[in-house]
Coordinates of C-alpha atoms and ligand atoms in Angstrom, one line a residue:
M24 CA -34.0 3.6 -4.1
R25 CA -30.6 2.7 -3.0
L26 CA -27.6 3.6 -4.9
R27 CA -26.2 0.2 -6.6
V28 CA -22.4 0.4 -7.0
A29 CA -20.1 -2.4 -8.2
V30 CA -16.7 -2.4 -7.3
V31 CA -14.1 -4.3 -9.4
G32 CA -11.0 -5.3 -7.4
A33 CA -10.6 -6.4 -3.6
G34 CA -7.3 -5.0 -2.8
A35 CA -6.8 -2.1 -0.6
F36 CA -8.2 0.4 -2.9
G37 CA -11.3 -1.6 -3.9
G38 CA -12.0 -3.4 -0.8
W39 CA -12.1 0.0 1.4
T40 CA -14.2 1.7 -1.1
A41 CA -16.9 -0.9 -1.1
L42 CA -16.7 -0.9 2.7
H43 CA -17.0 2.9 3.0
L44 CA -19.9 2.9 0.4
R45 CA -21.9 0.2 2.2
R46 CA -21.4 2.2 5.6
A47 CA -23.2 5.0 3.9
G48 CA -25.9 3.2 2.6
A49 CA -25.0 2.0 -0.9
E50 CA -25.9 -1.4 -2.1
V51 CA -22.6 -2.9 -2.9
T52 CA -21.3 -5.7 -4.6
L53 CA -17.4 -6.3 -4.7
V54 CA -16.2 -8.4 -7.5
D55 CA -12.6 -9.9 -7.8
A56 CA -11.0 -12.4 -10.1
W57 CA -9.2 -14.4 -7.7
G58 CA -10.0 -13.2 -4.1
P59 CA -9.4 -10.2 -1.5
G60 CA -5.5 -10.0 -1.1
N61 CA -4.8 -13.0 -3.7
A62 CA -1.2 -14.0 -4.4
R63 CA -1.3 -12.0 -7.6
A64 CA -2.6 -8.8 -6.3
S65 CA -0.3 -6.0 -5.1
S66 CA -2.1 -6.0 -1.8
G67 CA -1.2 -9.7 -1.5
G68 CA 2.0 -9.6 0.4
E69 CA 2.1 -10.6 4.2
T70 CA 2.8 -7.0 5.6
R71 CA 3.0 -3.4 4.3
V72 CA 4.6 -0.3 5.9
I73 CA 2.5 2.5 7.3
R74 CA 4.4 6.0 7.6
T75 CA 3.7 9.6 7.3
I76 CA 7.1 10.8 6.4
Y77 CA 6.5 11.1 2.7
G78 CA 8.9 13.7 1.0
P79 CA 7.9 17.0 0.1
T80 CA 4.2 16.6 -0.9
R81 CA 2.0 17.5 2.1
R82 CA -0.9 16.1 0.4
N83 CA 0.6 12.7 0.8
V84 CA 1.4 13.4 4.5
E85 CA -2.2 14.5 5.1
M86 CA -3.4 11.4 3.4
A87 CA -1.0 8.9 5.3
A88 CA -2.4 10.7 8.7
R89 CA -6.0 10.3 8.0
A90 CA -5.2 6.6 7.0
L91 CA -3.5 6.2 10.3
T92 CA -6.7 7.3 11.9
L93 CA -8.9 5.1 10.0
W94 CA -6.7 1.9 10.5
S95 CA -6.6 2.5 14.3
E96 CA -10.4 2.9 14.3
W97 CA -10.6 -0.3 12.5
D98 CA -8.3 -1.9 15.1
R99 CA -10.5 -0.5 17.9
S100 CA -13.8 -1.7 16.4
S101 CA -12.8 -4.9 14.9
R102 CA -11.8 -8.3 16.4
E103 CA -9.4 -8.6 13.6
P104 CA -6.6 -6.1 14.3
C105 CA -4.5 -5.4 11.2
Y106 CA -2.1 -2.3 12.5
R107 CA 1.0 -2.9 14.3
R108 CA 2.3 0.2 15.7
T109 CA 6.0 -0.2 16.1
G110 CA 7.0 3.4 14.9
V111 CA 9.2 4.2 12.0
L112 CA 13.0 4.8 12.1
W113 CA 14.4 6.6 9.3
M114 CA 18.3 6.6 8.3
A115 CA 19.7 9.1 6.1
G116 CA 23.3 9.9 4.8
A117 CA 24.2 13.4 4.2
D118 CA 21.1 13.9 2.1
D119 CA 18.2 13.7 4.6
S120 CA 16.0 15.8 2.3
Y121 CA 13.2 13.2 1.5
A122 CA 12.6 12.8 5.4
R123 CA 13.4 16.4 6.5
Q124 CA 11.0 17.9 3.9
S125 CA 8.1 16.2 5.6
L126 CA 8.6 17.4 9.1
P127 CA 6.9 20.8 9.0
F128 CA 3.9 18.8 7.9
L129 CA 4.0 16.5 10.8
R130 CA 4.5 19.1 13.2
D131 CA 1.3 20.8 11.7
L132 CA -0.7 17.8 11.9
Q133 CA 0.8 17.0 15.4
L134 CA 2.3 13.7 14.2
E135 CA 5.2 12.9 16.9
Y136 CA 8.7 12.4 15.8
E137 CA 12.1 12.7 17.3
E138 CA 15.4 13.6 15.7
L139 CA 18.3 11.3 17.1
A140 CA 22.1 11.6 16.8
P141 CA 23.9 8.5 15.8
A142 CA 25.4 7.8 19.0
A143 CA 22.1 8.0 20.9
A144 CA 20.3 6.0 18.1
A145 CA 23.1 3.0 18.4
N146 CA 22.4 3.2 22.3
R147 CA 18.6 2.6 21.8
W148 CA 18.9 0.2 18.9
P149 CA 22.3 -1.8 19.5
Q150 CA 21.3 -4.4 16.8
I151 CA 21.7 -1.8 14.0
S152 CA 25.1 -0.6 12.8
F153 CA 24.8 3.1 12.0
D154 CA 27.9 3.4 9.8
G155 CA 27.5 5.9 7.0
V156 CA 24.0 7.1 8.8
R157 CA 24.2 11.0 9.3
K158 CA 20.6 11.8 10.1
I159 CA 17.9 10.0 12.2
Y160 CA 14.5 10.3 12.7
F161 CA 11.9 8.4 14.4
E162 CA 8.1 8.8 13.7
H163 CA 6.2 7.5 16.7
E164 CA 3.1 6.6 14.7
G165 CA 3.3 4.3 12.0
G166 CA 4.6 0.8 11.8
Y167 CA 3.2 -2.2 9.6
L168 CA -0.1 -3.5 8.5
L169 CA -1.2 -7.2 7.9
A170 CA -1.7 -6.6 4.4
R171 CA -3.5 -9.7 2.7
Y172 CA -5.0 -10.7 6.0
A173 CA -6.6 -7.1 6.2
C174 CA -7.9 -7.2 2.6
D175 CA -10.0 -10.6 3.5
A176 CA -11.0 -9.1 6.7
V177 CA -12.2 -6.0 5.0
A178 CA -14.2 -8.0 2.4
R179 CA -15.8 -10.1 5.1
E180 CA -17.0 -6.9 7.2
L181 CA -18.5 -5.9 3.8
V182 CA -20.5 -9.1 3.8
R183 CA -21.3 -8.7 7.5
I184 CA -23.0 -5.3 7.0
G185 CA -24.8 -6.2 4.1
G186 CA -22.7 -6.1 1.0
T187 CA -22.0 -8.9 -1.4
Y188 CA -19.0 -10.3 -2.3
R189 CA -18.6 -12.2 -5.8
Q190 CA -15.6 -14.1 -7.2
A191 CA -16.0 -13.1 -11.0
A192 CA -13.6 -11.5 -13.5
V193 CA -14.7 -8.7 -15.7
A194 CA -13.6 -9.2 -19.1
S195 CA -14.6 -5.9 -20.8
V196 CA -16.0 -2.5 -20.2
R197 CA -17.8 -0.7 -23.1
A198 CA -19.9 2.4 -24.0
D199 CA -23.6 1.5 -24.7
G200 CA -25.1 4.8 -25.6
G201 CA -23.3 6.6 -23.0
R202 CA -24.0 3.8 -20.5
P203 CA -21.5 1.2 -19.4
D204 CA -21.6 -2.4 -20.7
V205 CA -19.7 -4.3 -18.3
R206 CA -19.3 -8.3 -19.3
L207 CA -18.0 -10.8 -17.0
S208 CA -15.7 -13.4 -18.5
D209 CA -18.9 -16.1 -18.7
G210 CA -20.6 -13.4 -20.9
A211 CA -23.0 -12.2 -18.1
T212 CA -23.6 -8.7 -17.7
L213 CA -22.5 -7.0 -14.3
D214 CA -25.3 -4.4 -13.5
A215 CA -25.2 -1.5 -11.4
D216 CA -25.9 2.4 -11.4
R217 CA -22.2 3.2 -10.8
Y218 CA -18.9 1.2 -11.1
V219 CA -15.6 1.5 -9.7
F220 CA -12.5 -0.1 -11.1
A221 CA -9.6 -0.4 -8.6
C222 CA -7.9 -3.3 -10.6
G223 CA -4.4 -2.6 -9.5
P224 CA -1.7 -3.5 -12.1
W225 CA -4.5 -4.8 -14.4
L226 CA -6.2 -1.4 -15.0
G227 CA -4.4 -0.9 -18.3
R228 CA -5.7 -3.9 -19.7
L229 CA -9.3 -3.1 -19.0
F230 CA -8.8 0.5 -20.2
P231 CA -6.2 0.4 -22.9
D232 CA -7.2 3.8 -24.1
V233 CA -7.8 5.6 -20.9
I234 CA -4.9 3.9 -18.7
G235 CA -3.0 1.8 -20.8
S236 CA 0.7 2.0 -19.9
R237 CA 0.2 4.8 -17.7
V238 CA -0.1 1.9 -15.0
R239 CA 3.3 0.0 -15.5
S240 CA 3.7 -3.3 -13.6
T241 CA 7.0 -4.0 -12.3
R242 CA 8.7 -6.8 -10.6
Q243 CA 9.5 -6.5 -6.9
E244 CA 11.1 -8.7 -4.5
V245 CA 10.9 -9.3 -0.7
F246 CA 13.2 -11.4 1.4
Y247 CA 12.5 -12.9 5.0
F248 CA 15.9 -13.5 6.6
G249 CA 16.2 -15.9 9.5
T250 CA 17.4 -14.4 13.0
P251 CA 19.6 -16.2 15.4
A252 CA 17.6 -18.7 17.8
G253 CA 16.2 -17.3 20.9
D254 CA 17.3 -13.6 19.8
E255 CA 14.6 -11.0 21.0
R256 CA 16.5 -8.0 19.1
F257 CA 14.6 -8.5 16.0
L258 CA 11.1 -8.6 17.6
E259 CA 8.9 -5.8 16.8
S260 CA 8.7 -5.0 20.6
R261 CA 12.5 -4.2 20.4
L262 CA 13.0 -3.0 16.8
P263 CA 10.7 -0.6 14.6
V264 CA 9.9 -0.7 10.9
W265 CA 12.9 1.1 9.5
V266 CA 13.8 2.9 6.1
D267 CA 17.5 3.3 5.0
L268 CA 18.0 6.3 2.7
S269 CA 21.8 6.2 3.0
D270 CA 22.6 4.6 -0.4
R271 CA 19.0 3.5 -2.0
F272 CA 15.6 3.3 -0.6
V273 CA 15.7 0.0 1.4
Y274 CA 13.3 -0.8 4.1
G275 CA 12.4 -3.6 6.6
I276 CA 9.7 -5.0 8.9
P277 CA 10.7 -7.0 12.1
G278 CA 8.1 -9.4 13.2
N279 CA 5.6 -10.2 10.2
L280 CA 4.0 -12.9 12.5
H281 CA 7.2 -14.6 13.2
R282 CA 7.8 -15.4 9.2
G283 CA 11.3 -13.9 9.6
F284 CA 13.1 -10.2 9.1
K285 CA 11.7 -8.6 6.0
V286 CA 14.2 -6.7 3.8
A287 CA 13.3 -5.2 0.4
D288 CA 14.8 -2.9 -2.1
D289 CA 12.2 0.1 -3.4
A290 CA 14.1 0.3 -6.6
R291 CA 12.0 -0.3 -9.6
G292 CA 12.5 -3.8 -11.1
P293 CA 11.6 -4.8 -15.0
D294 CA 8.3 -5.1 -16.6
F295 CA 6.3 -7.9 -15.0
D296 CA 2.8 -9.8 -16.1
P297 CA 0.6 -9.7 -12.9
T298 CA -1.2 -12.6 -14.5
S299 CA 1.1 -15.1 -15.7
G300 CA 4.5 -13.8 -14.4
D301 CA 6.7 -16.5 -12.7
R302 CA 6.7 -15.8 -8.8
T303 CA 9.6 -18.3 -8.1
P304 CA 11.6 -16.7 -5.5
P305 CA 15.1 -15.7 -6.5
P306 CA 18.1 -15.6 -4.1
A307 CA 18.7 -12.5 -2.5
S308 CA 21.0 -10.3 -4.5
R309 CA 24.7 -9.8 -3.6
E310 CA 23.8 -6.0 -2.9
L311 CA 20.8 -6.8 -0.3
R312 CA 23.1 -9.4 1.3
T313 CA 26.0 -6.9 1.7
F314 CA 23.6 -4.4 3.0
V315 CA 22.0 -6.8 5.6
N316 CA 25.6 -8.0 6.7
S317 CA 26.6 -4.4 7.4
R318 CA 23.5 -2.8 8.8
F319 CA 22.6 -5.7 11.0
P320 CA 25.8 -7.5 12.3
A321 CA 24.0 -10.1 13.8
L322 CA 22.4 -11.1 10.8
R323 CA 25.7 -11.6 8.8
D324 CA 25.0 -14.5 6.2
A325 CA 21.6 -15.4 7.8
P326 CA 19.4 -17.9 5.9
V327 CA 16.8 -16.6 3.5
L328 CA 13.7 -18.1 5.0
G329 CA 11.3 -17.2 2.1
A330 CA 10.7 -14.4 -0.4
E331 CA 7.7 -12.9 -2.3
V332 CA 7.6 -11.5 -5.9
C333 CA 5.1 -9.1 -6.2
Q334 CA 4.4 -5.9 -8.5
Y335 CA 4.2 -2.3 -8.1
E336 CA 1.5 -0.8 -10.2
E337 CA 3.4 2.6 -11.0
S338 CA 1.9 5.6 -12.5
P339 CA 4.1 8.0 -14.5
D340 CA 4.6 10.7 -11.5
G341 CA 4.3 8.0 -8.6
Q342 CA 0.9 9.4 -7.8
F343 CA -2.4 7.6 -7.5
I344 CA -5.1 7.9 -10.3
I345 CA -8.4 8.5 -8.8
D346 CA -10.8 9.7 -11.6
R347 CA -14.0 9.5 -13.6
H348 CA -13.5 7.5 -17.0
P349 CA -13.6 10.5 -19.6
A350 CA -16.4 8.9 -21.7
L351 CA -18.4 6.9 -18.8
P352 CA -19.6 9.2 -16.1
D353 CA -20.7 6.3 -14.0
V354 CA -17.4 4.7 -14.1
W355 CA -14.7 5.4 -11.5
I356 CA -11.1 4.4 -11.8
A357 CA -8.6 4.0 -9.0
G358 CA -5.1 2.8 -9.0
G359 CA -1.3 3.7 -9.6
G360 CA -0.6 2.8 -5.9
S361 CA 3.1 3.0 -7.2
G362 CA 4.9 1.1 -4.2
H363 CA 3.1 3.1 -1.7
G364 CA -0.8 2.5 -1.9
Y365 CA -1.4 -0.1 0.5
K366 CA -1.6 2.0 3.6
M367 CA -3.8 4.6 2.2
G368 CA -6.4 2.2 1.3
P369 CA -9.0 3.4 4.0
A370 CA -8.2 7.1 3.1
V371 CA -8.6 6.6 -0.8
G372 CA -11.7 4.5 0.1
E373 CA -13.1 7.3 2.0
L374 CA -12.4 10.0 -0.8
L375 CA -13.6 7.7 -3.6
A376 CA -16.8 6.4 -1.8
R377 CA -17.7 10.1 -1.2
Q378 CA -17.2 11.1 -4.9
V379 CA -19.3 8.1 -6.1
R380 CA -22.1 8.6 -4.0
E381 CA -22.2 12.6 -4.7
D382 CA -21.5 12.2 -8.1
G383 CA -19.0 14.6 -7.2
S384 CA -15.7 16.2 -9.1
P385 CA -12.6 14.4 -9.3
D386 CA -10.1 15.7 -7.0
P387 CA -7.5 17.5 -9.5
F388 CA -4.5 16.1 -7.6
F389 CA -5.4 12.6 -8.5
A390 CA -6.9 13.2 -11.7
L391 CA -5.9 11.9 -15.1
A392 CA -5.7 15.4 -16.7
R393 CA -2.7 16.1 -15.0
F394 CA -0.7 13.6 -17.6
N395 CA -1.9 15.9 -20.5
T396 CA 0.1 18.9 -19.5
Ligands
FAD19 C1 6.7 -5.6 -2.7 C2 5.7 -4.6 -2.5 C3 5.8 -4.1 -1.3 C4 4.9 -2.9 -1.1 N1 5.2 -2.1 0.2 C5 4.4 -1.2 0.3 C6 4.4 -0.6 1.8 O1 5.3 -0.8 2.6 N2 3.3 0.5 2.1 C7 2.4 0.6 1.2 O2 1.7 1.5 1.6 N3 2.2 0.1 -0.2 C8 3.3 -0.9 -0.6 N4 3.3 -1.6 -1.6 C9 2.0 -1.0 -2.8 C10 0.7 -1.4 -2.2 O3 0.9 -2.8 -1.9 C11 -0.3 -1.1 -3.6 O4 0.2 0.2 -4.0 C12 -1.6 -1.5 -3.2 O5 -1.5 -2.5 -2.6 C13 -2.4 -1.6 -4.5 O6 -3.8 -2.1 -4.1 P1 -4.8 -2.0 -5.3 O7 -5.9 -2.1 -4.7 O8 -4.8 -0.6 -6.3 O9 -4.4 -3.2 -6.2 P2 -4.6 -4.9 -6.2 O10 -4.1 -5.3 -4.7 O11 -3.5 -5.4 -7.1 O12 -5.9 -5.2 -6.2 C14 -6.4 -5.2 -7.5 C15 -7.6 -6.4 -7.3 O13 -8.3 -6.4 -8.8 C16 -8.5 -7.7 -9.1 N5 -8.8 -7.8 -10.7 C17 -7.9 -7.4 -11.5 N6 -8.5 -7.3 -12.5 C18 -9.7 -7.9 -12.4 C19 -10.9 -8.0 -13.4 N7 -10.8 -7.8 -14.7 N8 -12.0 -8.6 -12.9 C20 -12.2 -8.8 -11.3 N9 -11.3 -8.5 -10.5 C21 -10.1 -8.1 -11.3 C22 -7.2 -8.4 -8.7 O14 -7.6 -9.9 -8.5 C23 -6.8 -8.0 -7.3 O15 -7.3 -8.4 -6.2 C24 3.9 -2.4 -2.1 C25 3.9 -3.2 -3.1 C26 4.6 -4.4 -3.4 C27 4.4 -5.2 -4.6

């Protein structure tokens, strides 16, 4: 008998988990309330950065490297490529520790990078002003991913290889004599041998006791600035994805399928309701404008062409949660992407699909027990 698995949530974590499970032979139903990569989901933006510089945590670098391999494999085998390899440029002030601490791991994993002097970087990317930048690193791999598009493509691939996608909302998960009783919003039962809940910022609502405020939803804003007409300097062929650590964590993505030059501040915003929160785009903040004016002089006072209001689903330590429900052994929970989960989708899915199939032990690095100590 084939293992029947219901995966709830068709974002980066759930979609990829469902696909890996199906590829390994399970009978998979992927369920989502509003659709893969929908506009409320954390995975629902146009683009997301993929990088392997990841501070002092080797595990994150390893996982990002594995994700890079899996995204590249997807691009090779699919007619719907989702990974744009621009490289990632890191700019730091006096404190470059976030980038520097990752470098030994990059070397071990044979991920190519170079360190550049500011004058050499200014020569290579004259559209950037390197004022205030002291340390510069360039990761050759990495770049950006077509985020909401890839969620949809992954769900369609699942269906193509024999899985099922269902648009439905899970209303409750209760224990029924040690077995999960999973009810949809129309009262029907969602029946399976095992369940994966990858509900992003909604996880705490479905599991108030186990997750609750451990996954906090924060309002985040991204802006698309208009570049000068006919100007090629802000195309992804001329400019990589970049991260600026010189003052705060600001990052940007060129290209975005011609939508504009994307810039965002990684600082956590106020609490945000992912279902009913108002996503009307705000004007760009004065800080962000000042930053763009000084770092990219050709974009001084450039018009904002568009903006997105999204949310991070933040865990207490910024690491993912991938674990069994403590009272329901057939229920697995994955989330807490904390502003950096998207790129990891294929690697999280690979890990979780193996654990679900093998009825294996949760990996302590991602386990809920770490919050008890
Ligand atoms: C502005 C912004 C920029 C970011 N930048 C990056 C980046 O550059 N690089 C990076 O790697 N990460 C980035 N992230 C983080 C990343 O996007 C998220 O961590 C990741 O997408 C989370 O995926 P998920 O599958 O856990 O959640 P989601 O994408 O939110 O998916 C959860 C899904 O569950 C469904 N759902 C919820 N409740 C129910 C229910 N009861 N029944 C049925 N379905 C349900 C929802 O409809 C949704 O589709 C960014 C996030 C934001 C907001």
